[in-house]
Amino acid sequence: MTQGQSVIQDFARGLTVAADNQHAVQLPVQVWEWVEKEILQTDVYLGKLMREQLVSSSELWNPTKMLLTHETTVDIGYVGNMLTVRDMLRLMEEPGWIVLENGRYDGTVIEKWVRLYRKEKGLGTINAEVYRAMAQSRLRVYNSGGGNMSIANAIDTLMRAIGYLYPYRITTIFDSDKRSATDTTDHNQKLKEYLTHHRITGHELRKREIENYFAVDTYKRAGFLKDERQARAMTAEEWDFHDIGKSNIIRKTDNTGKETAIEKKDVETLSYLLTKEELKERVLISSGDDEIQSIILQLAKFI
């Protein structure tokens, strides 16, 4: 196979992966005519059934305005800083990665958020794409092991594996660790500097940590609410920055009757019990806009 044929083979393969992953391709008229002649009307690179599926896929050739707005768009070619056809294929075959401090457990929360929002009015199409990408392991959680600078170490590992295309395939979400709404200390300054330097998109949670996104009622159903009166007396802002891991309000009792603080693994139980109504109330009552939706739109850039 000549170099030119190899490029065409990669492009044909890229079209099939794009169709499988619900991506879209925009082509100038001249390029479309070439694709029709060289790929879609011959059996040199693709079988008949696959070619018929590609031709009939209106979603592949006609990206929606919503998709163009919220998913990553790249230019393919051999001029300037364009990505090559081989780059395109690698991007579509390499999964996106969400690096989390405690991915094993916090990952279940992110996945639950995405599942609850998959039919959100107005943005349901994009949300459903993110949900499908996670379900199909095209968007995966990477566990950094705890501590926000461990996120940088994990990203280093992923960058070495992915190569120069890493900015298209790595993102992160991390706790703010703020102790109150007036806490002006930037607890993640070094991490943010690292992300900026390496052109990595990240999201700092507005609340203290991921445990603060569960409502009092969710903790109650999980059996973790020790002092309901005190919990319900707290303002939304106080709950946003309450140290759940050291709380005397949120506690659990083991099978021997011993009372302890909840552990990171307990967010799996909380995630299972979480409802969309409780999550939205927790988010909107604090900020007035939907942070969860913003996070999902960020994730859409990496599917």
mmCIF file of C-alpha atoms in Angstrom:
data_model
loop_
_atom_site.group_PDB
_atom_site.id
_atom_site.type_symbol
_atom_site.label_atom_id
_atom_site.label_comp_id
_atom_site.label_asym_id
_atom_site.label_seq_id
_atom_site.Cartn_x
_atom_site.Cartn_y
_atom_site.Cartn_z
ATOM 1 C CA MET A 1 0.000 0.000 0.000
ATOM 2 C CA THR A 2 1.429 3.398 -1.000
ATOM 3 C CA GLN A 3 1.606 6.330 1.421
ATOM 4 C CA GLY A 4 -1.344 7.953 -0.337
ATOM 5 C CA GLN A 5 -3.409 4.789 -0.083
ATOM 6 C CA SER A 6 -2.490 4.517 3.595
ATOM 7 C CA VAL A 7 -3.834 8.034 4.227
ATOM 8 C CA ILE A 8 -7.064 7.199 2.409
ATOM 9 C CA GLN A 9 -7.365 3.985 4.423
ATOM 10 C CA ASP A 10 -6.972 5.958 7.655
ATOM 11 C CA PHE A 11 -9.558 8.488 6.493
ATOM 12 C CA ALA A 12 -12.021 5.731 5.604
ATOM 13 C CA ARG A 13 -11.435 4.121 8.981
ATOM 14 C CA GLY A 14 -11.947 7.530 10.618
ATOM 15 C CA LEU A 15 -15.329 7.908 8.947
ATOM 16 C CA THR A 16 -16.509 4.567 10.301
ATOM 17 C CA VAL A 17 -15.329 5.408 13.832
ATOM 18 C CA ALA A 18 -16.975 8.839 13.587
ATOM 19 C CA ALA A 19 -20.267 7.216 12.602
ATOM 20 C CA ASP A 20 -20.024 4.651 15.419
ATOM 21 C CA ASN A 21 -19.299 7.371 17.994
ATOM 22 C CA GLN A 22 -22.011 9.759 16.776
ATOM 23 C CA HIS A 23 -19.432 12.335 15.640
ATOM 24 C CA ALA A 24 -19.890 14.437 12.530
ATOM 25 C CA VAL A 25 -17.772 15.413 9.530
ATOM 26 C CA GLN A 26 -18.016 18.602 7.481
ATOM 27 C CA LEU A 27 -16.465 18.518 4.020
ATOM 28 C CA PRO A 28 -16.040 21.167 1.298
ATOM 29 C CA VAL A 29 -17.862 20.284 -1.923
ATOM 30 C CA GLN A 30 -14.663 19.258 -3.709
ATOM 31 C CA VAL A 31 -13.584 17.007 -0.845
ATOM 32 C CA TRP A 32 -17.037 15.443 -0.628
ATOM 33 C CA GLU A 33 -16.885 14.606 -4.321
ATOM 34 C CA TRP A 34 -13.474 13.008 -3.789
ATOM 35 C CA VAL A 35 -14.731 10.989 -0.785
ATOM 36 C CA GLU A 36 -17.691 9.760 -2.821
ATOM 37 C CA LYS A 37 -15.487 8.677 -5.709
ATOM 38 C CA GLU A 38 -12.524 7.194 -3.799
ATOM 39 C CA ILE A 39 -14.218 5.718 -0.710
ATOM 40 C CA LEU A 40 -17.998 5.505 -0.897
ATOM 41 C CA GLN A 41 -18.387 4.223 -4.441
ATOM 42 C CA THR A 42 -15.623 1.608 -4.472
ATOM 43 C CA ASP A 43 -14.865 -1.447 -2.377
ATOM 44 C CA VAL A 44 -11.122 -0.751 -2.095
ATOM 45 C CA TYR A 45 -11.210 0.568 1.480
ATOM 46 C CA LEU A 46 -14.627 -0.350 2.898
ATOM 47 C CA GLY A 47 -17.129 -3.118 2.416
ATOM 48 C CA LYS A 48 -20.454 -2.544 0.713
ATOM 49 C CA LEU A 49 -22.546 -2.658 3.906
ATOM 50 C CA MET A 50 -20.348 -0.131 5.698
ATOM 51 C CA ARG A 51 -20.364 2.199 2.686
ATOM 52 C CA GLU A 52 -24.159 2.057 2.536
ATOM 53 C CA GLN A 53 -24.378 2.837 6.245
ATOM 54 C CA LEU A 54 -22.087 5.835 5.884
ATOM 55 C CA VAL A 55 -23.999 7.222 2.900
ATOM 56 C CA SER A 56 -27.337 6.906 4.709
ATOM 57 C CA SER A 57 -26.079 8.470 7.965
ATOM 58 C CA SER A 58 -27.426 12.014 7.872
ATOM 59 C CA GLU A 59 -26.031 12.685 11.370
ATOM 60 C CA LEU A 60 -22.491 11.985 10.147
ATOM 61 C CA TRP A 61 -22.564 14.546 7.339
ATOM 62 C CA ASN A 62 -24.827 17.192 8.910
ATOM 63 C CA PRO A 63 -23.645 18.245 12.375
ATOM 64 C CA THR A 64 -26.252 20.063 14.435
ATOM 65 C CA LYS A 65 -25.689 23.572 15.761
ATOM 66 C CA MET A 66 -25.731 22.159 19.287
ATOM 67 C CA LEU A 67 -23.005 19.647 18.466
ATOM 68 C CA LEU A 68 -20.845 22.310 16.798
ATOM 69 C CA THR A 69 -21.287 24.554 19.841
ATOM 70 C CA HIS A 70 -20.583 22.067 22.618
ATOM 71 C CA GLU A 71 -18.290 19.370 21.218
ATOM 72 C CA THR A 72 -14.701 19.845 20.100
ATOM 73 C CA THR A 73 -14.175 20.778 16.459
ATOM 74 C CA VAL A 74 -10.816 20.193 14.761
ATOM 75 C CA ASP A 75 -9.558 21.018 11.267
ATOM 76 C CA ILE A 76 -8.017 18.143 9.326
ATOM 77 C CA GLY A 77 -5.401 18.754 6.663
ATOM 78 C CA TYR A 78 -1.742 19.261 6.007
ATOM 79 C CA VAL A 79 -1.467 23.053 6.274
ATOM 80 C CA GLY A 80 -0.146 24.985 9.270
ATOM 81 C CA ASN A 81 -1.343 23.631 12.620
ATOM 82 C CA MET A 82 -4.082 21.397 11.220
ATOM 83 C CA LEU A 83 -4.320 17.860 12.528
ATOM 84 C CA THR A 84 -3.465 15.106 10.073
ATOM 85 C CA VAL A 85 -5.762 12.279 9.043
ATOM 86 C CA ARG A 86 -3.759 9.943 11.301
ATOM 87 C CA ASP A 87 -4.275 12.408 14.184
ATOM 88 C CA MET A 88 -8.014 12.390 13.498
ATOM 89 C CA LEU A 89 -8.115 8.626 13.696
ATOM 90 C CA ARG A 90 -6.092 8.564 16.911
ATOM 91 C CA LEU A 91 -8.355 11.185 18.505
ATOM 92 C CA MET A 92 -11.474 9.167 17.777
ATOM 93 C CA GLU A 93 -9.982 5.885 18.952
ATOM 94 C CA GLU A 94 -8.363 7.251 22.132
ATOM 95 C CA PRO A 95 -10.849 7.579 25.032
ATOM 96 C CA GLY A 96 -11.283 10.845 26.889
ATOM 97 C CA TRP A 97 -10.092 10.860 30.499
ATOM 98 C CA ILE A 98 -11.603 12.578 33.562
ATOM 99 C CA VAL A 99 -8.873 12.722 36.213
ATOM 100 C CA LEU A 100 -10.263 12.750 39.770
ATOM 101 C CA GLU A 101 -8.570 12.820 43.165
ATOM 102 C CA ASN A 102 -10.533 9.776 44.296
ATOM 103 C CA GLY A 103 -11.738 8.388 41.013
ATOM 104 C CA ARG A 104 -12.840 5.037 42.380
ATOM 105 C CA TYR A 105 -15.584 6.628 44.459
ATOM 106 C CA ASP A 106 -16.019 10.197 43.190
ATOM 107 C CA GLY A 107 -16.280 8.719 39.707
ATOM 108 C CA THR A 108 -19.560 7.092 40.719
ATOM 109 C CA VAL A 109 -20.884 10.546 41.606
ATOM 110 C CA ILE A 110 -19.884 12.091 38.266
ATOM 111 C CA GLU A 111 -21.425 9.140 36.428
ATOM 112 C CA LYS A 112 -24.653 9.544 38.424
ATOM 113 C CA TRP A 113 -24.796 13.264 37.648
ATOM 114 C CA VAL A 114 -24.454 12.518 33.942
ATOM 115 C CA ARG A 115 -27.109 9.796 34.092
ATOM 116 C CA LEU A 116 -29.589 12.045 35.923
ATOM 117 C CA TYR A 117 -29.084 14.817 33.352
ATOM 118 C CA ARG A 118 -29.125 12.668 30.226
ATOM 119 C CA LYS A 119 -32.633 13.838 29.277
ATOM 120 C CA GLU A 120 -32.297 17.451 30.430
ATOM 121 C CA LYS A 121 -34.622 19.773 28.532
ATOM 122 C CA GLY A 122 -32.845 21.860 25.924
ATOM 123 C CA LEU A 123 -29.473 20.137 26.212
ATOM 124 C CA GLY A 124 -30.654 16.549 26.300
ATOM 125 C CA THR A 125 -28.930 15.665 23.027
ATOM 126 C CA ILE A 126 -25.474 16.681 24.253
ATOM 127 C CA ASN A 127 -26.062 15.244 27.717
ATOM 128 C CA ALA A 128 -27.176 11.953 26.196
ATOM 129 C CA GLU A 129 -23.994 11.875 24.089
ATOM 130 C CA VAL A 130 -21.853 12.291 27.226
ATOM 131 C CA TYR A 131 -23.864 9.593 29.003
ATOM 132 C CA ARG A 132 -23.465 7.225 26.058
ATOM 133 C CA ALA A 133 -19.723 7.953 25.850
ATOM 134 C CA MET A 134 -19.270 7.037 29.522
ATOM 135 C CA ALA A 135 -21.411 3.920 29.174
ATOM 136 C CA GLN A 136 -19.314 2.836 26.174
ATOM 137 C CA SER A 137 -16.003 3.652 27.940
ATOM 138 C CA ARG A 138 -15.163 6.315 25.359
ATOM 139 C CA LEU A 139 -15.030 8.733 28.305
ATOM 140 C CA ARG A 140 -13.388 7.218 31.377
ATOM 141 C CA VAL A 141 -12.529 8.153 34.955
ATOM 142 C CA TYR A 142 -8.850 8.046 35.933
ATOM 143 C CA ASN A 143 -8.085 7.669 39.642
ATOM 144 C CA SER A 144 -5.184 9.875 40.699
ATOM 145 C CA GLY A 145 -5.068 8.408 44.200
ATOM 146 C CA GLY A 146 -5.979 11.408 46.363
ATOM 147 C CA GLY A 147 -4.622 14.923 46.863
ATOM 148 C CA ASN A 148 -4.879 17.584 44.189
ATOM 149 C CA MET A 149 -1.208 17.471 43.120
ATOM 150 C CA SER A 150 -1.666 13.734 42.561
ATOM 151 C CA ILE A 151 -3.926 14.923 39.736
ATOM 152 C CA ALA A 152 -0.862 16.500 38.118
ATOM 153 C CA ASN A 153 1.058 13.237 38.497
ATOM 154 C CA ALA A 154 -1.800 11.309 36.903
ATOM 155 C CA ILE A 155 -1.996 13.778 34.039
ATOM 156 C CA ASP A 156 1.758 13.412 33.504
ATOM 157 C CA THR A 157 1.247 9.663 33.125
ATOM 158 C CA LEU A 158 -1.608 10.127 30.654
ATOM 159 C CA MET A 159 0.282 12.746 28.643
ATOM 160 C CA ARG A 160 3.187 10.360 28.137
ATOM 161 C CA ALA A 161 0.801 7.657 26.948
ATOM 162 C CA ILE A 162 -1.305 9.859 24.650
ATOM 163 C CA GLY A 163 1.380 12.131 23.249
ATOM 164 C CA TYR A 164 0.903 15.608 21.781
ATOM 165 C CA LEU A 165 -2.848 15.160 21.319
ATOM 166 C CA TYR A 166 -3.370 15.059 25.105
ATOM 167 C CA PRO A 167 -5.159 18.472 25.410
ATOM 168 C CA TYR A 168 -8.040 16.952 23.427
ATOM 169 C CA ARG A 169 -8.263 13.902 25.667
ATOM 170 C CA ILE A 170 -7.637 14.905 29.298
ATOM 171 C CA THR A 171 -9.757 16.953 31.686
ATOM 172 C CA THR A 172 -10.135 17.067 35.458
ATOM 173 C CA ILE A 173 -12.598 17.968 38.208
ATOM 174 C CA PHE A 174 -11.363 18.757 41.707
ATOM 175 C CA ASP A 175 -12.580 19.933 45.124
ATOM 176 C CA SER A 176 -12.240 23.606 46.059
ATOM 177 C CA ASP A 177 -11.482 22.698 49.714
ATOM 178 C CA LYS A 178 -12.860 26.105 50.706
ATOM 179 C CA ARG A 179 -13.933 26.380 54.337
ATOM 180 C CA SER A 180 -16.566 29.058 53.712
ATOM 181 C CA ALA A 181 -17.980 31.258 50.986
ATOM 182 C CA THR A 182 -15.605 34.017 52.140
ATOM 183 C CA ASP A 183 -12.512 31.808 52.148
ATOM 184 C CA THR A 184 -10.172 33.677 49.783
ATOM 185 C CA THR A 185 -7.334 31.157 49.953
ATOM 186 C CA ASP A 186 -6.728 29.438 46.631
ATOM 187 C CA HIS A 187 -6.190 25.882 47.851
ATOM 188 C CA ASN A 188 -5.530 24.719 44.288
ATOM 189 C CA GLN A 189 -3.154 27.431 43.081
ATOM 190 C CA LYS A 190 -0.292 25.075 42.161
ATOM 191 C CA LEU A 191 -2.639 22.676 40.383
ATOM 192 C CA LYS A 192 -4.245 25.505 38.399
ATOM 193 C CA GLU A 193 -0.828 26.798 37.358
ATOM 194 C CA TYR A 194 0.081 23.286 36.233
ATOM 195 C CA LEU A 195 -3.132 22.930 34.215
ATOM 196 C CA THR A 196 -2.654 26.320 32.534
ATOM 197 C CA HIS A 197 0.948 25.516 31.647
ATOM 198 C CA HIS A 198 -0.047 22.219 30.039
ATOM 199 C CA ARG A 199 -3.223 23.554 28.367
ATOM 200 C CA ILE A 200 -5.477 21.191 30.342
ATOM 201 C CA THR A 201 -9.114 22.162 30.937
ATOM 202 C CA GLY A 202 -10.237 21.657 34.525
ATOM 203 C CA HIS A 203 -13.216 22.446 36.743
ATOM 204 C CA GLU A 204 -12.900 23.445 40.389
ATOM 205 C CA LEU A 205 -16.046 22.546 42.312
ATOM 206 C CA ARG A 206 -17.793 25.591 43.757
ATOM 207 C CA LYS A 207 -18.618 23.789 46.971
ATOM 208 C CA ARG A 208 -16.013 22.440 49.407
ATOM 209 C CA GLU A 209 -15.954 18.905 48.011
ATOM 210 C CA ILE A 210 -18.129 16.440 46.180
ATOM 211 C CA GLU A 211 -19.855 15.301 49.409
ATOM 212 C CA ASN A 212 -21.400 18.764 49.749
ATOM 213 C CA TYR A 213 -23.519 18.178 46.633
ATOM 214 C CA PHE A 214 -25.718 15.664 48.485
ATOM 215 C CA ALA A 215 -28.801 17.023 50.237
ATOM 216 C CA VAL A 216 -29.718 16.472 53.875
ATOM 217 C CA ASP A 217 -32.504 14.133 52.746
ATOM 218 C CA THR A 218 -30.029 11.992 50.786
ATOM 219 C CA TYR A 219 -27.860 11.583 53.887
ATOM 220 C CA LYS A 220 -30.989 10.758 55.886
ATOM 221 C CA ARG A 221 -32.067 7.967 53.509
ATOM 222 C CA ALA A 222 -28.544 6.562 53.634
ATOM 223 C CA GLY A 223 -28.728 6.375 57.430
ATOM 224 C CA PHE A 224 -25.892 8.885 57.845
ATOM 225 C CA LEU A 225 -27.844 11.754 59.442
ATOM 226 C CA LYS A 226 -27.158 11.895 63.187
ATOM 227 C CA ASP A 227 -28.498 15.349 64.045
ATOM 228 C CA GLU A 228 -31.348 16.215 61.679
ATOM 229 C CA ARG A 229 -32.426 19.292 63.607
ATOM 230 C CA GLN A 230 -29.000 20.868 63.395
ATOM 231 C CA ALA A 231 -28.573 19.869 59.747
ATOM 232 C CA ARG A 232 -31.833 21.505 58.704
ATOM 233 C CA ALA A 233 -30.991 24.625 60.698
ATOM 234 C CA MET A 234 -27.924 25.219 58.532
ATOM 235 C CA THR A 235 -28.137 27.627 55.612
ATOM 236 C CA ALA A 236 -27.444 26.396 52.092
ATOM 237 C CA GLU A 237 -24.143 28.278 52.177
ATOM 238 C CA GLU A 238 -23.110 26.647 55.459
ATOM 239 C CA TRP A 239 -23.942 23.227 54.007
ATOM 240 C CA ASP A 240 -21.899 24.040 50.882
ATOM 241 C CA PHE A 241 -18.717 24.305 52.938
ATOM 242 C CA HIS A 242 -19.427 21.989 55.860
ATOM 243 C CA ASP A 243 -16.574 19.534 56.491
ATOM 244 C CA ILE A 244 -18.579 16.336 55.991
ATOM 245 C CA GLY A 245 -15.630 14.055 56.757
ATOM 246 C CA LYS A 246 -15.217 15.545 60.248
ATOM 247 C CA SER A 247 -18.869 16.306 60.902
ATOM 248 C CA ASN A 248 -20.748 15.544 64.106
ATOM 249 C CA ILE A 249 -23.971 15.931 62.133
ATOM 250 C CA ILE A 250 -23.194 13.339 59.485
ATOM 251 C CA ARG A 251 -22.140 10.031 61.046
ATOM 252 C CA LYS A 252 -22.619 6.325 60.444
ATOM 253 C CA THR A 253 -22.943 3.290 62.680
ATOM 254 C CA ASP A 254 -21.264 -0.004 61.826
ATOM 255 C CA ASN A 255 -22.668 -3.475 62.486
ATOM 256 C CA THR A 256 -21.103 -3.504 65.962
ATOM 257 C CA GLY A 257 -22.898 -0.309 66.934
ATOM 258 C CA LYS A 258 -19.790 1.847 66.752
ATOM 259 C CA GLU A 259 -20.341 5.368 65.459
ATOM 260 C CA THR A 260 -17.791 6.842 63.064
ATOM 261 C CA ALA A 261 -17.406 9.552 60.459
ATOM 262 C CA ILE A 262 -18.462 8.574 56.960
ATOM 263 C CA GLU A 263 -15.703 7.423 54.597
ATOM 264 C CA LYS A 264 -14.978 8.243 50.977
ATOM 265 C CA LYS A 265 -16.412 4.876 49.914
ATOM 266 C CA ASP A 266 -19.793 5.908 51.351
ATOM 267 C CA VAL A 267 -20.399 8.254 48.424
ATOM 268 C CA GLU A 268 -21.297 5.125 46.437
ATOM 269 C CA THR A 269 -24.331 4.647 48.693
ATOM 270 C CA LEU A 270 -25.178 8.344 48.473
ATOM 271 C CA SER A 271 -24.861 8.291 44.679
ATOM 272 C CA TYR A 272 -27.236 5.349 44.434
ATOM 273 C CA LEU A 273 -29.854 7.223 46.484
ATOM 274 C CA LEU A 274 -29.387 10.638 44.853
ATOM 275 C CA THR A 275 -32.342 12.067 42.943
ATOM 276 C CA LYS A 276 -32.228 14.723 40.256
ATOM 277 C CA GLU A 277 -34.584 16.963 42.223
ATOM 278 C CA GLU A 278 -32.326 16.926 45.285
ATOM 279 C CA LEU A 279 -29.202 17.508 43.208
ATOM 280 C CA LYS A 280 -30.723 20.452 41.329
ATOM 281 C CA GLU A 281 -31.974 22.015 44.553
ATOM 282 C CA ARG A 282 -28.499 21.702 46.093
ATOM 283 C CA VAL A 283 -26.908 23.378 43.081
ATOM 284 C CA LEU A 284 -29.431 26.074 42.204
ATOM 285 C CA ILE A 285 -30.129 27.232 45.752
ATOM 286 C CA SER A 286 -26.467 28.089 46.176
ATOM 287 C CA SER A 287 -25.433 29.698 42.910
ATOM 288 C CA GLY A 288 -28.570 30.356 40.879
ATOM 289 C CA ASP A 289 -27.150 28.579 37.846
ATOM 290 C CA ASP A 290 -26.613 24.911 37.115
ATOM 291 C CA GLU A 291 -23.014 23.943 37.813
ATOM 292 C CA ILE A 292 -23.723 20.287 37.013
ATOM 293 C CA GLN A 293 -24.816 21.195 33.497
ATOM 294 C CA SER A 294 -21.660 23.265 33.072
ATOM 295 C CA ILE A 295 -19.567 20.259 34.071
ATOM 296 C CA ILE A 296 -21.356 17.999 31.594
ATOM 297 C CA LEU A 297 -20.781 20.514 28.792
ATOM 298 C CA GLN A 298 -17.096 20.511 29.716
ATOM 299 C CA LEU A 299 -17.054 16.703 29.465
ATOM 300 C CA ALA A 300 -18.696 16.920 26.032
ATOM 301 C CA LYS A 301 -15.449 18.406 24.692
ATOM 302 C CA PHE A 302 -13.680 15.102 25.338
ATOM 303 C CA ILE A 303 -15.994 12.495 23.833
#
